[in-house]
mmCIF file of C-alpha atoms in Angstrom:
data_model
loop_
_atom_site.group_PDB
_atom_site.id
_atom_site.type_symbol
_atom_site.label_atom_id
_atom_site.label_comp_id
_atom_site.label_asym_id
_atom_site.label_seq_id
_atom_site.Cartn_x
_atom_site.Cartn_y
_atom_site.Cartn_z
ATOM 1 C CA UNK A 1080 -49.064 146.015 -62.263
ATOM 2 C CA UNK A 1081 -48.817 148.665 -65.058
ATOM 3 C CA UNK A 1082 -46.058 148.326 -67.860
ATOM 4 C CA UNK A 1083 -44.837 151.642 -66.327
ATOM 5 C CA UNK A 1084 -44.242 150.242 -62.835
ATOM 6 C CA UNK A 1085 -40.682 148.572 -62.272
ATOM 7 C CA UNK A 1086 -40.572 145.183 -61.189
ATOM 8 C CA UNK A 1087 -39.918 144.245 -57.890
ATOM 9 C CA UNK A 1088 -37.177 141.836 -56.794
ATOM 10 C CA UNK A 1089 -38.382 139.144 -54.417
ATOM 11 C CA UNK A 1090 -39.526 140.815 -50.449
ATOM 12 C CA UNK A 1091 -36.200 140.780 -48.522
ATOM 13 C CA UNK A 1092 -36.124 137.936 -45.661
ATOM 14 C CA UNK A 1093 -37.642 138.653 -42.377
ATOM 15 C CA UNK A 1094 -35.231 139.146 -39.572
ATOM 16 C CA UNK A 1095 -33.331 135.652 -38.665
ATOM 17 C CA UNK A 1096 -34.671 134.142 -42.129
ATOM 18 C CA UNK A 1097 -32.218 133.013 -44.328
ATOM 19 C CA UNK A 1098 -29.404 133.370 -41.711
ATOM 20 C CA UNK A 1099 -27.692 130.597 -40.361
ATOM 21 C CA UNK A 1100 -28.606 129.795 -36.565
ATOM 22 C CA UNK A 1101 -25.703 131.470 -34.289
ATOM 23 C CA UNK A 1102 -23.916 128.886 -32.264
ATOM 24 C CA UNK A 1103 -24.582 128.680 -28.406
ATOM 25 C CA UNK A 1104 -21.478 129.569 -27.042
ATOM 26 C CA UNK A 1105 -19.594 126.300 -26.169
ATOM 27 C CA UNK A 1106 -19.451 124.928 -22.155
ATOM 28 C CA UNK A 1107 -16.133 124.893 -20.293
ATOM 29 C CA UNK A 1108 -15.255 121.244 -19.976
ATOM 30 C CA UNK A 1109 -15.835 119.686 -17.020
ATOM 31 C CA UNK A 1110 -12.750 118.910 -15.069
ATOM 32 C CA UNK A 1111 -12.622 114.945 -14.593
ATOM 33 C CA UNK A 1112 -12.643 114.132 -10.561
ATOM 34 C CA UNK A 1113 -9.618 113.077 -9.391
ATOM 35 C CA UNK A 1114 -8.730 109.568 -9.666
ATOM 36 C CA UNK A 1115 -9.953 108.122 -6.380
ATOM 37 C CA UNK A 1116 -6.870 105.827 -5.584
ATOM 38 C CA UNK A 1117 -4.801 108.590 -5.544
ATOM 39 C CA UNK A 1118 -5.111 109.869 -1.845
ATOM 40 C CA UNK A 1119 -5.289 105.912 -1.513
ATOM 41 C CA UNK A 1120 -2.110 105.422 -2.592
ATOM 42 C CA UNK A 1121 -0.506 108.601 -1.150
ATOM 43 C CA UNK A 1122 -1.982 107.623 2.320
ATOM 44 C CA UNK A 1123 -0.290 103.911 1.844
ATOM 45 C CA UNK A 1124 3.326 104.778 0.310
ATOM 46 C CA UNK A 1125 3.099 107.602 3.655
ATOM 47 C CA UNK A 1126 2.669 104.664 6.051
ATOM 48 C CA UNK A 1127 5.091 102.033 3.934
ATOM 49 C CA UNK A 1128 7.876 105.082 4.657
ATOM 50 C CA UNK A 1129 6.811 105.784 8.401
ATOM 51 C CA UNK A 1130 6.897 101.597 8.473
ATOM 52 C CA UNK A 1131 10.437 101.527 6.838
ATOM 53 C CA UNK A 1132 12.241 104.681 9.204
ATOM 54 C CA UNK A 1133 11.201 103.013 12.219
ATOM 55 C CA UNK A 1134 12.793 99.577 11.295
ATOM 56 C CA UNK A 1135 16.666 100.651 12.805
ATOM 57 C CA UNK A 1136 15.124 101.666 15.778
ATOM 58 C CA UNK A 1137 12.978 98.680 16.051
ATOM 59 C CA UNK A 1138 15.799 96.544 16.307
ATOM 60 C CA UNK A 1139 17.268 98.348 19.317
ATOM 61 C CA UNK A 1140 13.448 98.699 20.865
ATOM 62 C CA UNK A 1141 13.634 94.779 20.691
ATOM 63 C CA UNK A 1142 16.576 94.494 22.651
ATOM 64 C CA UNK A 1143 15.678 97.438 24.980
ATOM 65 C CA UNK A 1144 11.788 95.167 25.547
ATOM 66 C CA UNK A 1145 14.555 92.110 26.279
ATOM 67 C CA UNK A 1146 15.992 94.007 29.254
ATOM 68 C CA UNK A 1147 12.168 94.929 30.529
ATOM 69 C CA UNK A 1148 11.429 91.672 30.133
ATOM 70 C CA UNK A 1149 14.203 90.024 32.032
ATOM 71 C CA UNK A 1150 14.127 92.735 35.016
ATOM 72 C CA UNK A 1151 10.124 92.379 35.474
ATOM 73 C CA UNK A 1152 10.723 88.266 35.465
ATOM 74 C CA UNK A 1153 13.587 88.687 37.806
ATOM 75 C CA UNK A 1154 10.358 91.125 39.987
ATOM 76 C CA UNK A 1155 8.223 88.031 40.241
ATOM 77 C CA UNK A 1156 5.758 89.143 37.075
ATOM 78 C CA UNK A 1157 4.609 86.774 34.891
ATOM 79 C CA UNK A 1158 5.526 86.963 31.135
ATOM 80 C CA UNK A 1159 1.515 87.960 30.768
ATOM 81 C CA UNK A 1160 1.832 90.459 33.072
ATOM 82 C CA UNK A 1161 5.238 91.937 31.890
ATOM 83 C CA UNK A 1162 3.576 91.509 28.230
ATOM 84 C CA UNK A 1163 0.268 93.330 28.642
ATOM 85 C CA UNK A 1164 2.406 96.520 30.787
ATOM 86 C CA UNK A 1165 4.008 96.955 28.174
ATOM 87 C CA UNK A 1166 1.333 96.620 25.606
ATOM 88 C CA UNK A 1167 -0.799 99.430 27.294
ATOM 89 C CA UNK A 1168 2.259 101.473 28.833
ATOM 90 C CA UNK A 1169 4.494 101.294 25.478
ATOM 91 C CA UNK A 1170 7.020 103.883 27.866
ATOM 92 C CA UNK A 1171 10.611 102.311 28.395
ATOM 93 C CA UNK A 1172 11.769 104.112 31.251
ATOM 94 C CA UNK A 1173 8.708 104.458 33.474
ATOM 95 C CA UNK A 1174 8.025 100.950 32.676
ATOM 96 C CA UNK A 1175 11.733 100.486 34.359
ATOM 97 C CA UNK A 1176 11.274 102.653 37.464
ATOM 98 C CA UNK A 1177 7.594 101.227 38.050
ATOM 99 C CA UNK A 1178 9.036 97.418 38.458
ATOM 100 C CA UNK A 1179 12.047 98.992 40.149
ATOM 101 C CA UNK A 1180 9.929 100.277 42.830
ATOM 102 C CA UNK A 1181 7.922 97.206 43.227
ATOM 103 C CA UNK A 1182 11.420 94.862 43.214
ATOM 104 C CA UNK A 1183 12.310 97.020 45.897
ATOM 105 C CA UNK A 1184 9.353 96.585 48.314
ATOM 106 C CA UNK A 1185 7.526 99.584 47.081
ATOM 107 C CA UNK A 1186 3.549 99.830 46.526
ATOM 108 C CA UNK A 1187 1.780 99.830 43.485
ATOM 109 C CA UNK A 1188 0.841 103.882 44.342
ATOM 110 C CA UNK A 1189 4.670 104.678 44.327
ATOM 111 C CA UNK A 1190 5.512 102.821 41.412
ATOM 112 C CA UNK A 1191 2.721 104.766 39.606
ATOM 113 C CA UNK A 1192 4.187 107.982 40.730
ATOM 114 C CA UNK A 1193 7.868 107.197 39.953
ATOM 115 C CA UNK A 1194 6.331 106.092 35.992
ATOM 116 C CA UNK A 1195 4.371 109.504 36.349
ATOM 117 C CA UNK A 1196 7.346 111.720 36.883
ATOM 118 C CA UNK A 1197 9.254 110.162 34.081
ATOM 119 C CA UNK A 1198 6.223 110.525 31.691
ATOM 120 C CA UNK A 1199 6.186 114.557 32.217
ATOM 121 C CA UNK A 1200 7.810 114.966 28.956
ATOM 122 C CA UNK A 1201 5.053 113.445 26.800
ATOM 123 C CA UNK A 1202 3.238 116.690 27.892
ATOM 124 C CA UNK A 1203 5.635 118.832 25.824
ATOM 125 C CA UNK A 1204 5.353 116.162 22.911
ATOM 126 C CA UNK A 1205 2.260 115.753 22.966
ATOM 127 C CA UNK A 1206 1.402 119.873 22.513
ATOM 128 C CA UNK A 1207 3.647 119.836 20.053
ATOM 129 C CA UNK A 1208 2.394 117.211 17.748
ATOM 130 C CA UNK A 1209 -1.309 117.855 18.964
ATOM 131 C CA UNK A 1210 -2.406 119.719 15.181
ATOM 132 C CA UNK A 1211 -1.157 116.741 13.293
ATOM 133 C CA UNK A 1212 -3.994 114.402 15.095
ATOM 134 C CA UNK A 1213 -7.307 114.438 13.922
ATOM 135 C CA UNK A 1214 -11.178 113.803 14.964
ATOM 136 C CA UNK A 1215 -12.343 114.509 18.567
ATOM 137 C CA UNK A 1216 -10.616 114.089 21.453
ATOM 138 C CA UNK A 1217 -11.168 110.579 22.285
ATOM 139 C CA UNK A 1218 -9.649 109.700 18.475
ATOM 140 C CA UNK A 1219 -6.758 112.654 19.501
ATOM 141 C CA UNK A 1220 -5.965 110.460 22.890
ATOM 142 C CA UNK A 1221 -5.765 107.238 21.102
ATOM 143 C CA UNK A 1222 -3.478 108.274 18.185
ATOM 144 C CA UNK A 1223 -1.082 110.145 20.900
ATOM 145 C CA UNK A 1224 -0.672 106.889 22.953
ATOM 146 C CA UNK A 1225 1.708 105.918 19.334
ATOM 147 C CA UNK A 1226 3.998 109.195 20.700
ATOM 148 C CA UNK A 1227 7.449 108.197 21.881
ATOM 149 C CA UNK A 1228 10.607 109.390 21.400
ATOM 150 C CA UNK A 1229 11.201 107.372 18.247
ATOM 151 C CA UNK A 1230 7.589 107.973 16.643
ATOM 152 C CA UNK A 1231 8.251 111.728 17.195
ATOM 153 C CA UNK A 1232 11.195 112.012 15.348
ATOM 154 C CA UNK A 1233 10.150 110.195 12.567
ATOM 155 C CA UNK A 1234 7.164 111.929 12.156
ATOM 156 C CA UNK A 1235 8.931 115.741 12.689
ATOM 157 C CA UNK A 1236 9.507 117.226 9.603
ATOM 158 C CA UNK A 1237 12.239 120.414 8.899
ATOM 159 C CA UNK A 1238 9.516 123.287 9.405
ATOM 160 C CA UNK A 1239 8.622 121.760 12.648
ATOM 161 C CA UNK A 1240 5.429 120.296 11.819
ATOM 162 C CA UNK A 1241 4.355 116.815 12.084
ATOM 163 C CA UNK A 1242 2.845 113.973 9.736
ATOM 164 C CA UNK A 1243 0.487 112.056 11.021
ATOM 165 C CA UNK A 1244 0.667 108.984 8.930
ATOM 166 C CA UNK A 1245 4.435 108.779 9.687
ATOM 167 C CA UNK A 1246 3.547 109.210 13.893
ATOM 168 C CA UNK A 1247 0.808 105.899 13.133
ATOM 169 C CA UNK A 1248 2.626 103.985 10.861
ATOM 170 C CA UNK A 1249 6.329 104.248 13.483
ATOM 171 C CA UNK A 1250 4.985 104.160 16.674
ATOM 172 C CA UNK A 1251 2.799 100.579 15.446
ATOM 173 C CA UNK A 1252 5.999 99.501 14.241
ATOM 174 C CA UNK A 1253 7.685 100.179 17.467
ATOM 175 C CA UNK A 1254 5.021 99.329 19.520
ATOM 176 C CA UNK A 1255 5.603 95.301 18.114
ATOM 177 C CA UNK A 1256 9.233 95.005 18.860
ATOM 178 C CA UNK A 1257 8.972 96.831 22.167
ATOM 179 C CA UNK A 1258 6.212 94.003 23.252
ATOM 180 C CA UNK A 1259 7.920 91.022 21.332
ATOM 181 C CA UNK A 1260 11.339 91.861 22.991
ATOM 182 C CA UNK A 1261 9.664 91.824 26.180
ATOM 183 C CA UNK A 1262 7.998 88.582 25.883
ATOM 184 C CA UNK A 1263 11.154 86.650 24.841
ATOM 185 C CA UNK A 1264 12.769 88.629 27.565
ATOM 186 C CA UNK A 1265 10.090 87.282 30.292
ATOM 187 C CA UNK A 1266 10.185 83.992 28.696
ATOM 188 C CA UNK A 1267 13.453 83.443 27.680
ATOM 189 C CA UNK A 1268 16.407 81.679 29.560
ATOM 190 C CA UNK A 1269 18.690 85.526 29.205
ATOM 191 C CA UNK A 1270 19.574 86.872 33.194
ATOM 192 C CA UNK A 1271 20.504 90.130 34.430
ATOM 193 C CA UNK A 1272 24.114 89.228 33.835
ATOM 194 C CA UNK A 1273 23.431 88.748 30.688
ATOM 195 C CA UNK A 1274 21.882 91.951 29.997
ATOM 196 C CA UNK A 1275 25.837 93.240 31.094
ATOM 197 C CA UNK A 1276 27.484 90.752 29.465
ATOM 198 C CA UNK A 1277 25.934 91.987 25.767
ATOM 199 C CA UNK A 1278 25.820 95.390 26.047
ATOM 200 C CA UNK A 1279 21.737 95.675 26.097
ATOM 201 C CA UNK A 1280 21.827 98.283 28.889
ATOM 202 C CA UNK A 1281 23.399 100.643 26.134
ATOM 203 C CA UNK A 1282 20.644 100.907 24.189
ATOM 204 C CA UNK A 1283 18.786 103.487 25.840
ATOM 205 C CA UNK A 1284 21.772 106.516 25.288
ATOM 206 C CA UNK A 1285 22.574 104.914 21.737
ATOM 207 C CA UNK A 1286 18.918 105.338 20.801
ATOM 208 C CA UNK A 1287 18.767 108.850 21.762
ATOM 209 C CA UNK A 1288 22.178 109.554 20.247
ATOM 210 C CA UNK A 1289 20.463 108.124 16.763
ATOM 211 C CA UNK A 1290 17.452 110.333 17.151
ATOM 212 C CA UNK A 1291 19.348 113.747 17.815
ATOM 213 C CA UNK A 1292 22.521 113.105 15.150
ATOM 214 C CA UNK A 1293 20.004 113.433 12.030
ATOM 215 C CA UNK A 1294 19.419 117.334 13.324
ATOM 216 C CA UNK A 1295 22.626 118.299 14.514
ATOM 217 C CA UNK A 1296 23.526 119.972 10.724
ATOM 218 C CA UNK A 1297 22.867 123.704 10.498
ATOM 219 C CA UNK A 1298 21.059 123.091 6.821
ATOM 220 C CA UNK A 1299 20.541 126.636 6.908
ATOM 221 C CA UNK A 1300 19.535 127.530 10.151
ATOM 222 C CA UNK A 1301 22.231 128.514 12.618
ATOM 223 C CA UNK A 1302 19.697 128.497 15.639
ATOM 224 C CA UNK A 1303 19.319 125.134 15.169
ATOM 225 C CA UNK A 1304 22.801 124.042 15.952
ATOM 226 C CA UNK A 1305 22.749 126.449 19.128
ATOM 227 C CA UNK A 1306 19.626 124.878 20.338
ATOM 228 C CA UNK A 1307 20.841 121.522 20.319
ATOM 229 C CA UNK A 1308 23.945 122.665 22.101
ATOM 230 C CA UNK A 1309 21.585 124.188 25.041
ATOM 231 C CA UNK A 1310 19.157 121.138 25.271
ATOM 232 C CA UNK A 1311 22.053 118.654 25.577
ATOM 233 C CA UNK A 1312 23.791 121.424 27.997
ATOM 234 C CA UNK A 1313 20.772 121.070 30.207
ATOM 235 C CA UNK A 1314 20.261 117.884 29.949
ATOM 236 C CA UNK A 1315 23.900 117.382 31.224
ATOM 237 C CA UNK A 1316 23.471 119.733 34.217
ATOM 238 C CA UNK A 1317 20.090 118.343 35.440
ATOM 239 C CA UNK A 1318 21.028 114.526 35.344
ATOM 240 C CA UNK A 1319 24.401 115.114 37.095
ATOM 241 C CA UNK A 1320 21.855 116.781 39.874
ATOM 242 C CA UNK A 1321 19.588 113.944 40.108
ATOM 243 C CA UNK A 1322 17.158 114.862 37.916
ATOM 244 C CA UNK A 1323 16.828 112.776 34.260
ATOM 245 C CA UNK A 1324 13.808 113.126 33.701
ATOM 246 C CA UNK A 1325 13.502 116.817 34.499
ATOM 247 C CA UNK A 1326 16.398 117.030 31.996
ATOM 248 C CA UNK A 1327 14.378 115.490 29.247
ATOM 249 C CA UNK A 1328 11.357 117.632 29.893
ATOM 250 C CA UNK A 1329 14.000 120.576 29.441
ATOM 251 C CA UNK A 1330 15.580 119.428 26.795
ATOM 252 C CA UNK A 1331 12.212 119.017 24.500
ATOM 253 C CA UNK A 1332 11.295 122.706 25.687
ATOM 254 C CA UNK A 1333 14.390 124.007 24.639
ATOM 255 C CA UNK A 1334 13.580 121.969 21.519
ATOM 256 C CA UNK A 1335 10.142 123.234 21.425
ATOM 257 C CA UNK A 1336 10.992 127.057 21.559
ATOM 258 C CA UNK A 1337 13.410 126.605 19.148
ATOM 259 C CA UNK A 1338 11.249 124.998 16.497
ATOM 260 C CA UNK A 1339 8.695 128.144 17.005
ATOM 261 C CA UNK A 1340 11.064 130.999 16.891
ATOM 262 C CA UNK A 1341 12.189 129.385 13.580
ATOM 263 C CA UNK A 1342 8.917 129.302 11.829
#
């Protein structure tokens, strides 16, 4: 280097010397799963609630199983017999016109029409609760056979829809008084006079009057108020004819439509 030449500084850094590393940009964090006993514990406070609605009604179920039970004794059936009908049959009133028919000389093919006819309704229940059940249809035909009167309007919600867990949880419920009632009722020392005598043959029309009273308040809907008014209007009309359980049927259509238009 000659004393002429200026001095040079030190050679600038190459690119991405002397430059702190940039910083990856940081990851989202991951969202934790949920907490596994959560659905868990939904699912069991949904059945504990189902359990707990169906407990009035279970009381009057029990003495409506006593009546079954004394009538099918007074028939000639065993308390086994009366016990495991209603196990499997878990219907009131076409357990009641099946041992009717028998008591009164009748064959087992007309008793099992006469519980047929009076079963008609569950057809009109049984589309209407049909998206609540789940799995194929063999699970779908075991979870309906929880479907009576009681277990469907427990498990009904305001929109119309159903739950499920509430139809399961209910109709189990139900399903225990109805066969313990009849078992005392086929065992026990209670007659037909009896049955008079304390008021059990009122529990049928109380029970019905308990599940429609909860529904008769517009809450906002003036169709529903009119609806009721039809059903029960038909109802009326068709049992004065002869026909209860045509009424019913008619009754849970009316029901039915109404529930649809008012989605």
């Amino acid at each position: 280097m000659s004393a002429a030449e200026p001095a040079r500084g030190p050679d600038p850094p190459a690119r991405g010397e002397g430059r702190p590393a940039p910083h990856p940009p940081p990851h989202p964090a991951p969202h934790p799963p949920p907490h596994p006993a959560a659905p868990t514990a939904d699912r069991r406070a949904a059945y504990r609630a189902g359990a707990r609605a169906a407990l009035p009604f279970t009381v009057a179920i029990f003495a409506f199983g006593i009546s079954f039970g004394v009538l099918a004794k007074g028939s000639g059936f065993t308390a086994l017999a009366a016990t495991t009908m209603s196990g499997l049959v878990f219907v009131g009133s076409s357990q009641f016109a099946a041992v009717s028919v028998l008591a009164g000389g009748g064959g087992w093919v007309a008793a099992a029409v006469a519980g047929t006819l009076l079963n008609l309704r569950y057809l009109v229940m049984g589309f209407a609760i049909l998206p609540a059940l789940r799995g194929g249809r063999a699970r779908r035909a075991v979870e309906a056979q929880w479907v009576i009167e009681e277990s469907w309007a427990i498990a009904s919600d305001a929109d119309g829809r159903f739950d499920r867990v509430r139809l399961l949880s209910s109709g189990a419920v139900l399903w225990l008084g109805w066969v313990a009632g009849t078992l005392v009722g086929a065992l026990g020392p209670i007659t037909a006079v009896d049955i008079t005598r304390y008021g059990l043959d009122a529990v049928s029309p109380v029970l019905f009057f308990l599940l429609i009273a909860p529904h008769l308040g517009t809450d906002g809907r003036p169709g529903r108020r009119a609806a009721a008014l039809a059903a029960t209007g038909s109802a009326l009309a068709l049992t004065a004819a002869g026909l209860p359980d045509t009424a019913i049927a008619a009754a849970c259509l009316i029901a039915l439509v109404a529930t649809r238009r008012a989605r």
